[in-house]
Each structure stands twice: as C-alpha cells, then as structure tokens.
Coordinates of C-alpha atoms in Angstrom, one line a residue:
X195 CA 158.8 71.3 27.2
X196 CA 161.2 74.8 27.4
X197 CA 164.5 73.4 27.8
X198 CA 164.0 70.0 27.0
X199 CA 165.5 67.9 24.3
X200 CA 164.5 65.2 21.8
X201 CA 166.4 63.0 19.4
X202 CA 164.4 62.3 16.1
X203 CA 165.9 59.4 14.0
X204 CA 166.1 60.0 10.4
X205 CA 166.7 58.0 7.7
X206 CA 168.6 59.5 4.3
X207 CA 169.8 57.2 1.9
X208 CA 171.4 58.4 -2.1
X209 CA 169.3 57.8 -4.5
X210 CA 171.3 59.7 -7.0
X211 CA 173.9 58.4 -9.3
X212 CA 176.9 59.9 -8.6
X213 CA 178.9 60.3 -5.0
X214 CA 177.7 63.4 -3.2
X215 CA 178.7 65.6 -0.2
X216 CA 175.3 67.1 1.7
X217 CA 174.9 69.8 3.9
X218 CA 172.9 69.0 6.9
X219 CA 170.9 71.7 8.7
X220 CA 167.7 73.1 9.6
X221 CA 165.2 76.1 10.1
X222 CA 162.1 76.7 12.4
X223 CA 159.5 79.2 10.7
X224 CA 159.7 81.3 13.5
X225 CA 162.6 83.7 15.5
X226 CA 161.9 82.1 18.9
X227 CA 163.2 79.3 17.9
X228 CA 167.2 79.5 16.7
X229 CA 169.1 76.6 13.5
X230 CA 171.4 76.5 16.4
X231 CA 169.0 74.6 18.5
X232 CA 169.3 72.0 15.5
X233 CA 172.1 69.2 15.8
X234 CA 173.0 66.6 14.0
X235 CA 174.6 63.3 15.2
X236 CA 175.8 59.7 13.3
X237 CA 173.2 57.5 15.0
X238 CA 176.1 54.6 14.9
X239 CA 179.0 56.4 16.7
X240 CA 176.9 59.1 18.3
X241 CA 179.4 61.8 16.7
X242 CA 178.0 65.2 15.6
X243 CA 177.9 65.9 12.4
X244 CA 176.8 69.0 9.9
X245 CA 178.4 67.8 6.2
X246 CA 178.2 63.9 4.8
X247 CA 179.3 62.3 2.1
X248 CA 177.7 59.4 0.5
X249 CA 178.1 56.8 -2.0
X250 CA 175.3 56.1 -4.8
X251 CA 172.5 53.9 -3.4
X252 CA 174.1 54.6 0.2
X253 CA 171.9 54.5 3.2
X254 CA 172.6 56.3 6.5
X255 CA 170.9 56.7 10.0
X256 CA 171.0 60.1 11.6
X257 CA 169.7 61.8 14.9
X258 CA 168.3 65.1 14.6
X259 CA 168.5 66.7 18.1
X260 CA 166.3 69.1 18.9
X261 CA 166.2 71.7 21.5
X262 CA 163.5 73.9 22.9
X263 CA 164.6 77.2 24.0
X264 CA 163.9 78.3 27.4
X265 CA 160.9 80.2 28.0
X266 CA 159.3 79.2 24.6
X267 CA 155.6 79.9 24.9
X268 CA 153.3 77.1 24.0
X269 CA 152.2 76.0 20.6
X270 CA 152.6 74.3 17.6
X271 CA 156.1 75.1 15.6
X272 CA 156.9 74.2 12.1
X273 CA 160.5 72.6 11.6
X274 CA 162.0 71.9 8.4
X275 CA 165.0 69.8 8.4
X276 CA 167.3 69.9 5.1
X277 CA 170.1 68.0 3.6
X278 CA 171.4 70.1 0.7
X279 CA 173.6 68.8 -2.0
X280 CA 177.3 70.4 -2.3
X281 CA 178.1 70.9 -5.9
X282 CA 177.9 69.1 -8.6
X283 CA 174.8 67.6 -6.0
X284 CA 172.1 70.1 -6.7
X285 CA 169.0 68.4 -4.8
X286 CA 167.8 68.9 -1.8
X287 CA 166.3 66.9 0.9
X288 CA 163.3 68.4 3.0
X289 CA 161.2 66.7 5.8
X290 CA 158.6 68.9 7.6
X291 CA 157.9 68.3 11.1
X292 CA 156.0 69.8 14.1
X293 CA 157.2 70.3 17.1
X294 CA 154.8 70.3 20.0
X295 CA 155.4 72.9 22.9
X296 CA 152.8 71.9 25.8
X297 CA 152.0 74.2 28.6
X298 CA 155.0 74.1 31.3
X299 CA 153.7 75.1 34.7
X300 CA 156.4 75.9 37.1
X301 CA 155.4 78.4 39.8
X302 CA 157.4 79.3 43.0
X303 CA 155.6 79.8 46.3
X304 CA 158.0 82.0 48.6
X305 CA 157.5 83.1 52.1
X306 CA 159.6 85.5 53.2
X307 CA 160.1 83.0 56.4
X308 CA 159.8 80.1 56.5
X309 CA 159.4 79.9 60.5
X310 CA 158.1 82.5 62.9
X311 CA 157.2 82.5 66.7
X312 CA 154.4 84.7 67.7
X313 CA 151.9 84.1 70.8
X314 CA 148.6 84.0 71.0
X315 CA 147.4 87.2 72.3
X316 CA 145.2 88.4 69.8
X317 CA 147.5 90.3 68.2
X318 CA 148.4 89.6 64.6
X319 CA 150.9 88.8 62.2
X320 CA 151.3 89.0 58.4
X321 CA 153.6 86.6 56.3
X322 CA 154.7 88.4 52.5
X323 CA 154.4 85.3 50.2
X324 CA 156.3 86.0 46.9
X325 CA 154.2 83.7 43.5
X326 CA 156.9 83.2 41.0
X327 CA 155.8 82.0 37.2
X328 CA 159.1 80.5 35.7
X329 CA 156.5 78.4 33.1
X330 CA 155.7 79.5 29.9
X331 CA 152.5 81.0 30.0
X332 CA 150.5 83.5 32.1
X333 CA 148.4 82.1 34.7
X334 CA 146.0 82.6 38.0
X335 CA 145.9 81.0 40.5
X336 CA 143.4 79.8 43.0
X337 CA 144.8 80.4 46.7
X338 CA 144.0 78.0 49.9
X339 CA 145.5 77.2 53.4
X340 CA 145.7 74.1 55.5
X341 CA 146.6 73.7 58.7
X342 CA 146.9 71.2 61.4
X343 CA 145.0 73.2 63.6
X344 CA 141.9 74.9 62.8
X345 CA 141.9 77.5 65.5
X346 CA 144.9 79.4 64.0
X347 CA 141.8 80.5 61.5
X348 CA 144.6 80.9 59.0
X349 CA 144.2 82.8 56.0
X350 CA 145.5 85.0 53.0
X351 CA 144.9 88.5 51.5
X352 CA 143.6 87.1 48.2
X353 CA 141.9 83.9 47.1
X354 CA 142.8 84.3 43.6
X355 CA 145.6 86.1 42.0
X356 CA 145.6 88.0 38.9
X357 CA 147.3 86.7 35.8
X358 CA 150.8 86.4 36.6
X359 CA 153.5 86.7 33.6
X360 CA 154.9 83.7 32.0
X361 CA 158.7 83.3 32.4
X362 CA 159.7 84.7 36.0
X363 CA 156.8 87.2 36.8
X364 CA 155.5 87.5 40.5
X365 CA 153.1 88.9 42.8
X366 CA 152.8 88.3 46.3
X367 CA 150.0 87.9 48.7
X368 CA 149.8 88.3 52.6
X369 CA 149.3 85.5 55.0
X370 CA 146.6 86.7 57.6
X371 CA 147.6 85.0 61.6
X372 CA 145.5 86.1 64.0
X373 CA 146.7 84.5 66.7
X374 CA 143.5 83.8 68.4
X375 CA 144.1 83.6 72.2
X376 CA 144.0 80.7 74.2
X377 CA 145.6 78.5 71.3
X378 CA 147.5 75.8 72.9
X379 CA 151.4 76.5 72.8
X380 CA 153.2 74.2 70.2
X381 CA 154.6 74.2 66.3
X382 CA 151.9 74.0 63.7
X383 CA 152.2 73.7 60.3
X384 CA 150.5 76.0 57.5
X385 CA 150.5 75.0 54.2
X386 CA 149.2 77.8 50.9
X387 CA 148.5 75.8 48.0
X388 CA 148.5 77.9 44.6
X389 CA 146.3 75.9 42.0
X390 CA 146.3 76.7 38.4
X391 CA 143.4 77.9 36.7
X392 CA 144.6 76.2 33.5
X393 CA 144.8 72.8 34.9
X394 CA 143.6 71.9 38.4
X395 CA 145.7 69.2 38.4
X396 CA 148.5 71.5 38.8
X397 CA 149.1 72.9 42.3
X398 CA 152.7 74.6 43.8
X399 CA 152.9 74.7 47.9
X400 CA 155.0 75.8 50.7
X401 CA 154.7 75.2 54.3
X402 CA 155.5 77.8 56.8
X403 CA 155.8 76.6 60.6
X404 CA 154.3 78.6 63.7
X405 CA 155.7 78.3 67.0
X406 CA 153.4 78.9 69.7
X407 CA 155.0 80.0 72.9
X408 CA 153.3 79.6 76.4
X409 CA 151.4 82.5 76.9
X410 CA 150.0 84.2 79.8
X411 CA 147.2 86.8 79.6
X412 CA 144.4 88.2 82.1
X413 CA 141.3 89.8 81.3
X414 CA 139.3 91.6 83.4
X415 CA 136.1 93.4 82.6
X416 CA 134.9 96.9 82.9
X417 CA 132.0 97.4 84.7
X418 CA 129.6 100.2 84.7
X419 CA 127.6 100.9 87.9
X420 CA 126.7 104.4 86.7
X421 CA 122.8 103.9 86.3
X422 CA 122.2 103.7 89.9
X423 CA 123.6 106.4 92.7
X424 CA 125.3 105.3 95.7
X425 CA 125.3 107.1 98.7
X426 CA 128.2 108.1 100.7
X427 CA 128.7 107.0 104.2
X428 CA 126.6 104.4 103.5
X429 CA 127.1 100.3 105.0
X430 CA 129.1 98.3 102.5
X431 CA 128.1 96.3 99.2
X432 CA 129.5 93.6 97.1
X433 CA 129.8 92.7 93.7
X434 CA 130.9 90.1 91.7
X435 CA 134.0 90.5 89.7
X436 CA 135.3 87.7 86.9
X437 CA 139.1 87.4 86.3
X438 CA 139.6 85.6 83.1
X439 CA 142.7 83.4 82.0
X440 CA 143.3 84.6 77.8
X441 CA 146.9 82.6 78.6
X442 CA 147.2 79.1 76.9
X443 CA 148.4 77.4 80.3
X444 CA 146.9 77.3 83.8
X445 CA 147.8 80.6 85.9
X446 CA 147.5 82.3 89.1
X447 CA 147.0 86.1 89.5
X448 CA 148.3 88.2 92.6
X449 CA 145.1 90.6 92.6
X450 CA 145.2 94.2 94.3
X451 CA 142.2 96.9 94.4
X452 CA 143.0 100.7 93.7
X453 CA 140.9 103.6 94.2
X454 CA 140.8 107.0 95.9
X455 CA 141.3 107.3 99.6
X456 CA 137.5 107.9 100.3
X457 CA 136.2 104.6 99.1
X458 CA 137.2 101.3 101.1
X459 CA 137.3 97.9 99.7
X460 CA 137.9 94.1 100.5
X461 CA 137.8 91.3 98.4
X462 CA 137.2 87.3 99.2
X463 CA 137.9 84.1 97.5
X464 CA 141.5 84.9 97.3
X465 CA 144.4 83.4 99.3
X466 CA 146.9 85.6 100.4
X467 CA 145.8 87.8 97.9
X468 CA 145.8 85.3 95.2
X469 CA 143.6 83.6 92.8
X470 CA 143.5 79.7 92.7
X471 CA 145.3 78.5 89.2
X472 CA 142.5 79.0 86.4
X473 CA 142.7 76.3 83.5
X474 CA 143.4 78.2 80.2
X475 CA 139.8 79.8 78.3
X476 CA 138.3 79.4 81.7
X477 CA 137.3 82.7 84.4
X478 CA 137.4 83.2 88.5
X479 CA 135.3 84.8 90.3
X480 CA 135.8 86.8 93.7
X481 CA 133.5 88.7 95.8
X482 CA 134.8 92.6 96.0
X483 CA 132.7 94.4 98.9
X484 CA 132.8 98.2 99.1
X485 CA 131.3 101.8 100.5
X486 CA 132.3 105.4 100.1
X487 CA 133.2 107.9 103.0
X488 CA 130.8 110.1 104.0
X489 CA 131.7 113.4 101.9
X490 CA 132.5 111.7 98.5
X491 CA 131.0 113.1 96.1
X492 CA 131.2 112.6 92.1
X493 CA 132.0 109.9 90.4
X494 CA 134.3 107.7 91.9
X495 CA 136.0 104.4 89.8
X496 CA 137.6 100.8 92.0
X497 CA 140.8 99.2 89.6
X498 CA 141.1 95.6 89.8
X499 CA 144.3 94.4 89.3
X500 CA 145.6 91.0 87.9
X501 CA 149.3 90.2 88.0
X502 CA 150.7 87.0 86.3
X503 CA 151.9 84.4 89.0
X504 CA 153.7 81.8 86.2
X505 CA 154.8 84.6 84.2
X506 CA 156.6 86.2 87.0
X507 CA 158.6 83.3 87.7
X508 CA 159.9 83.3 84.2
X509 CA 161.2 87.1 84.8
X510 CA 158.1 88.6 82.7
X511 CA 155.8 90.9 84.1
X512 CA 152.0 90.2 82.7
X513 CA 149.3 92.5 83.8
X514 CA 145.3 92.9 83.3
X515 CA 143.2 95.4 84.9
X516 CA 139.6 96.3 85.1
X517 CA 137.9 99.3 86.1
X518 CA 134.2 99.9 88.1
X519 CA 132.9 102.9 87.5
X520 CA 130.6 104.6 90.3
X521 CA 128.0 107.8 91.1
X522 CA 128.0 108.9 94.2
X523 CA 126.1 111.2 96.8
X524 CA 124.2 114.0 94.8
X525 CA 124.2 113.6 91.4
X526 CA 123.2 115.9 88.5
X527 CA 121.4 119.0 88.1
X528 CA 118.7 119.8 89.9
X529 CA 117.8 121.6 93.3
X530 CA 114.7 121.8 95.2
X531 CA 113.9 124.6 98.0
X532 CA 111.5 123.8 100.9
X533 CA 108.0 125.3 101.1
X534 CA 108.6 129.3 103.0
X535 CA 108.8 128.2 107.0
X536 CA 106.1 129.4 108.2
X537 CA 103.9 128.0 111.4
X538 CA 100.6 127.5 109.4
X539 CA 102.7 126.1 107.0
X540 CA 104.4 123.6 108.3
X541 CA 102.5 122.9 111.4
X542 CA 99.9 120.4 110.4
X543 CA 98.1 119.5 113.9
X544 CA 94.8 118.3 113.0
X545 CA 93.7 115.3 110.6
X546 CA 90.9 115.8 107.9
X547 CA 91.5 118.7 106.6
X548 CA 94.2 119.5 103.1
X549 CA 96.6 121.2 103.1
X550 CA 99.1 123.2 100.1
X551 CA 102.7 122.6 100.3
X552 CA 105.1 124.5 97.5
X553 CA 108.2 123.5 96.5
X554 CA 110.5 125.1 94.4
X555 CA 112.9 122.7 91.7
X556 CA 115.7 124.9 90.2
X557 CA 117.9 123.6 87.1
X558 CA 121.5 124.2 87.9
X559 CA 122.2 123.3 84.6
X560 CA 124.6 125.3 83.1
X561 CA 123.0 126.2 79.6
X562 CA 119.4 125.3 79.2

C-alpha cells in the first residue's frame, strides 16, 4: 500500500574468480517511484549497506527494503534491482521484480459538528459533512443514514457522490433534520455511512449526536365560517374548537378569546381559564359559544389564544393562536325595492283571485 514498506531477501553469492567490490542499487521504470525509496541492509547485522565486497565463491544474504511512496496510484510497477561490479569487476547483477500497488481506500467523513441541540418544532436543520479521499484512487460513494430513531426521518442532500479525487480531494454533502414535531426529547444518534463503489466491502462513517430538548408547542386551527351569514343581534351559538399539543411533553394552555367589542364570547371545558394537561400528539377540545351586537356588520374574526402553562414556568413564553372567521348582517351586493305602495297593490282582501307583485333587484356592485 502508499506508504508501506517491505523487506525482500536476496541472495548474491561471487561466482567470479577474483575478489570484487559491487555497487548495490536499484531503479523503478517509472518517475513516481524514486532509487531512494530503495535500501539495502546486511540481513545478519541489520546494517545498511550500498557497496560490498566479496571473496571468490562468497555467498551473502541481503534485504532489499522497499518503500512505496505516498499517494502512489495503483498498479503494477517494474523494479529492477542491481549489483554492479567496481573495477576491475565488470559484471553486473540484475533481478527483475514487480511490485504490486493495490487499491488503498481511506476516506474521511467530517461533520462540521459533531453534536447539535435543536427541538422539534418542525423547523429544520442542515449538518455540512466534508468526504475526504486520502486513498489512492478516485472514487464514489454510495450515501446512507441510520439512526436509533426512525421519526427523526433523517436524511442527506445526495445519495451518491460524484468521483472524488484520489489523494486528499473532498466534497461535501448536507445532512437533512427535520425535526418532525412531537419527537420525544432525548440524544439520538445518526450515523452516514459512505460506501465505496469500488469495493462494497469498503465503508467510512461518522456519527453525529442530536439532543432533543423538551419542547412545548400549540396548534390551533383556523376556521372558516364564511359560507354561511350570521345575523346580528341574534341568540348565541357554539362551536367546537380543537387545541392541539405539537410539544413532546404533557402541557396545559391558559386560553383567552379576542375579537372586536361588538361580538361576545364564552367558552367551557376550561378551568379557570385553563385547559386540562394534554398528553403530547394528542388535541382538546372546548366549547366556544358566541353572537354579534345588533349593528355589526361585515366581516367579523374571534382569536383563540393558547399560552404554554409548563413553558411558563421555565421563564419561556410559548404561544399558538387560531382565528374564526365570520359574515355578518347584510352581506354582498345586491338590493331589492318593494313593489310601488299603493292600496290595490298591496291590499289583498279577498281569496281566489291572482294577483301581480313587482320587485325591483339592483346590483350595487361596483363594476359590472
């Protein structure tokens, strides 16, 4: 592998017939691979060595220790080692080997934190995750998340990444929380996997922790009572009205009603103007009664408001409201005149016989 290094043992032995000094060395076939990544060491005493002399008919053991350079792409490489004879030795000594280079993976998965607290509110929150390739060949990678808890629907900006360059180069991706509400307040533990599309076997993680706070959250509906007309000065009615807890603990909400001075409201079910405590994911409802004074006119809108009891007591201030919309008294665009007064008219005194009565209907509408 890049950076690794190997001890070959090799045998030379004089064959000649006179005493000769050699010359030991080496040479790859290609620039990316330096002679000074060639050493040679006395196998007995371990001491490195680059000249030798020898006797006739005498026999040494040597280590040849090779070293990869860093970063070396994969491959097959060609590596000639030499003994050359100092004069009067003219020979030399060649043994070819091949050096085997397999493909390193080494990737670096890097949040930009490592921890983050964030509640669950709905509202979401991105994690930069830096992919570093310090192998020795470009790669993709397939992208997954785990998690200890499903309901964080956890997931990232791409599921495959593009071919990322060998020897340190990066890309990043995005975590995707989206801090679904309701989810239980605790630390949960994401992991991204990166898996190489080279070798599944391969696959790089990190883990980045999530700290759930408790959370409180109200959510009350709109409602829209605009497709029927209410009349003012009439005796009261009563709707229904949900308060929903989006928190992820049981809560009470102090509840008021707002609305303009000519409509009058109560509401039931409360007690002392609060709601019981609602188990998180789960709604309340009360009864809100109202009527409208006799000269409104127009459209005319009730607020319900929620006010956080448990998060009050921890010095926040957690609101919801919701907002009923109304028509009331005369409504739109048209006008209609009475038949002409008249006494023949509009004294009818005898049955049987048919009479005409002619109304007039006017559009006030301002255009057509």
């Amino acid at each position: 592998f890049p950076g690794d290094t190997v001890n070959i043992t090799m045998n030379l032995k004089n064959n000649g017939n006179q005493v000769a000094t050699w010359n030991l060395g080496g040479a790859f076939t290609v620039s990316d691979w330096p002679s000074a990544n060639i050493k040679w060491y006395d196998a007995s005493t371990g001491q490195e060595i680059s000249l030798l002399n020898s006797s006739i008919n005498e026999e040494f053991i040597l280590n040849a220790e090779i070293t990869a350079p860093e970063g070396i792409a994969p491959g097959s490489y060609t590596l000639i080692l030499i003994a050359n004879g100092r004069a009067p030795a003219i020979f030399q000594a060649e043994t070819v080997l091949y050096i085997e280079v397999p493909i390193y993976h080494n990737l670096v998965v890097a949040p930009i934190s490592n921890s983050l607290i964030a509640p669950a509110n709905g509202y979401g929150k991105i994690v930069e995750i830096f992919l570093i390739n310090n192998g020795n060949t470009e790669e993709s990678f397939d992208i997954t998340v785990t998690t200890d808890n499903w309901e964080l629907d956890a997931s990232t900006s791409a599921a495959l990444t593009s071919g990322i360059p060998a020897n340190g180069g990066d890309t990043s991706i995005s975590l995707l929380l989206p801090m679904p509400k309701g989810i239980l307040n605790g630390t949960y533990r994401i992991t991204v996997h990166a898996t190489s599309r080279i070798s599944s076997d391969y696959v790089a993680s990190a883990n980045i922790y999530l700290t759930v706070p408790v959370t409180n959250l109200v959510e009350i509906p709109n409602l829209d009572m605009t497709e029927e007309i209410f009349s003012a000065g009439s005796d009261d009615r009563t709707l229904r009205w949900e308060i929903w807890n989006r928190g992820n603990v049981a809560d009470s909400f102090d509840i008021s009603l707002t609305h303009s001075s000519d409509v009058f409201t109560t509401a039931q079910g409360l007690n002392e103007g609060k709601t019981p405590y609602i188990p998180p994911g789960s709604s309340y409802n009360i009864s809100v009664s109202y009527s409208f004074g006799e000269l409104a006119d127009g459209t005319r809108k009730i607020n319900l408001n929620a006010r956080s009891i448990e998060a009050s007591k921890a010095d926040f201030e957690v609101l919801g409201s919701g907002e009923a919309l109304f028509n009331v008294g005369t409504v739109g665009w048209l006008r209609v005149l009475s038949p002409p007064a008249s006494s023949d008219a509009m004294s009818i005194t005898e049955a049987g016989d048919s009479y005409s009565l002619e109304y007039t209907v006017l559009s006030m509408y301002q255009t057509n």
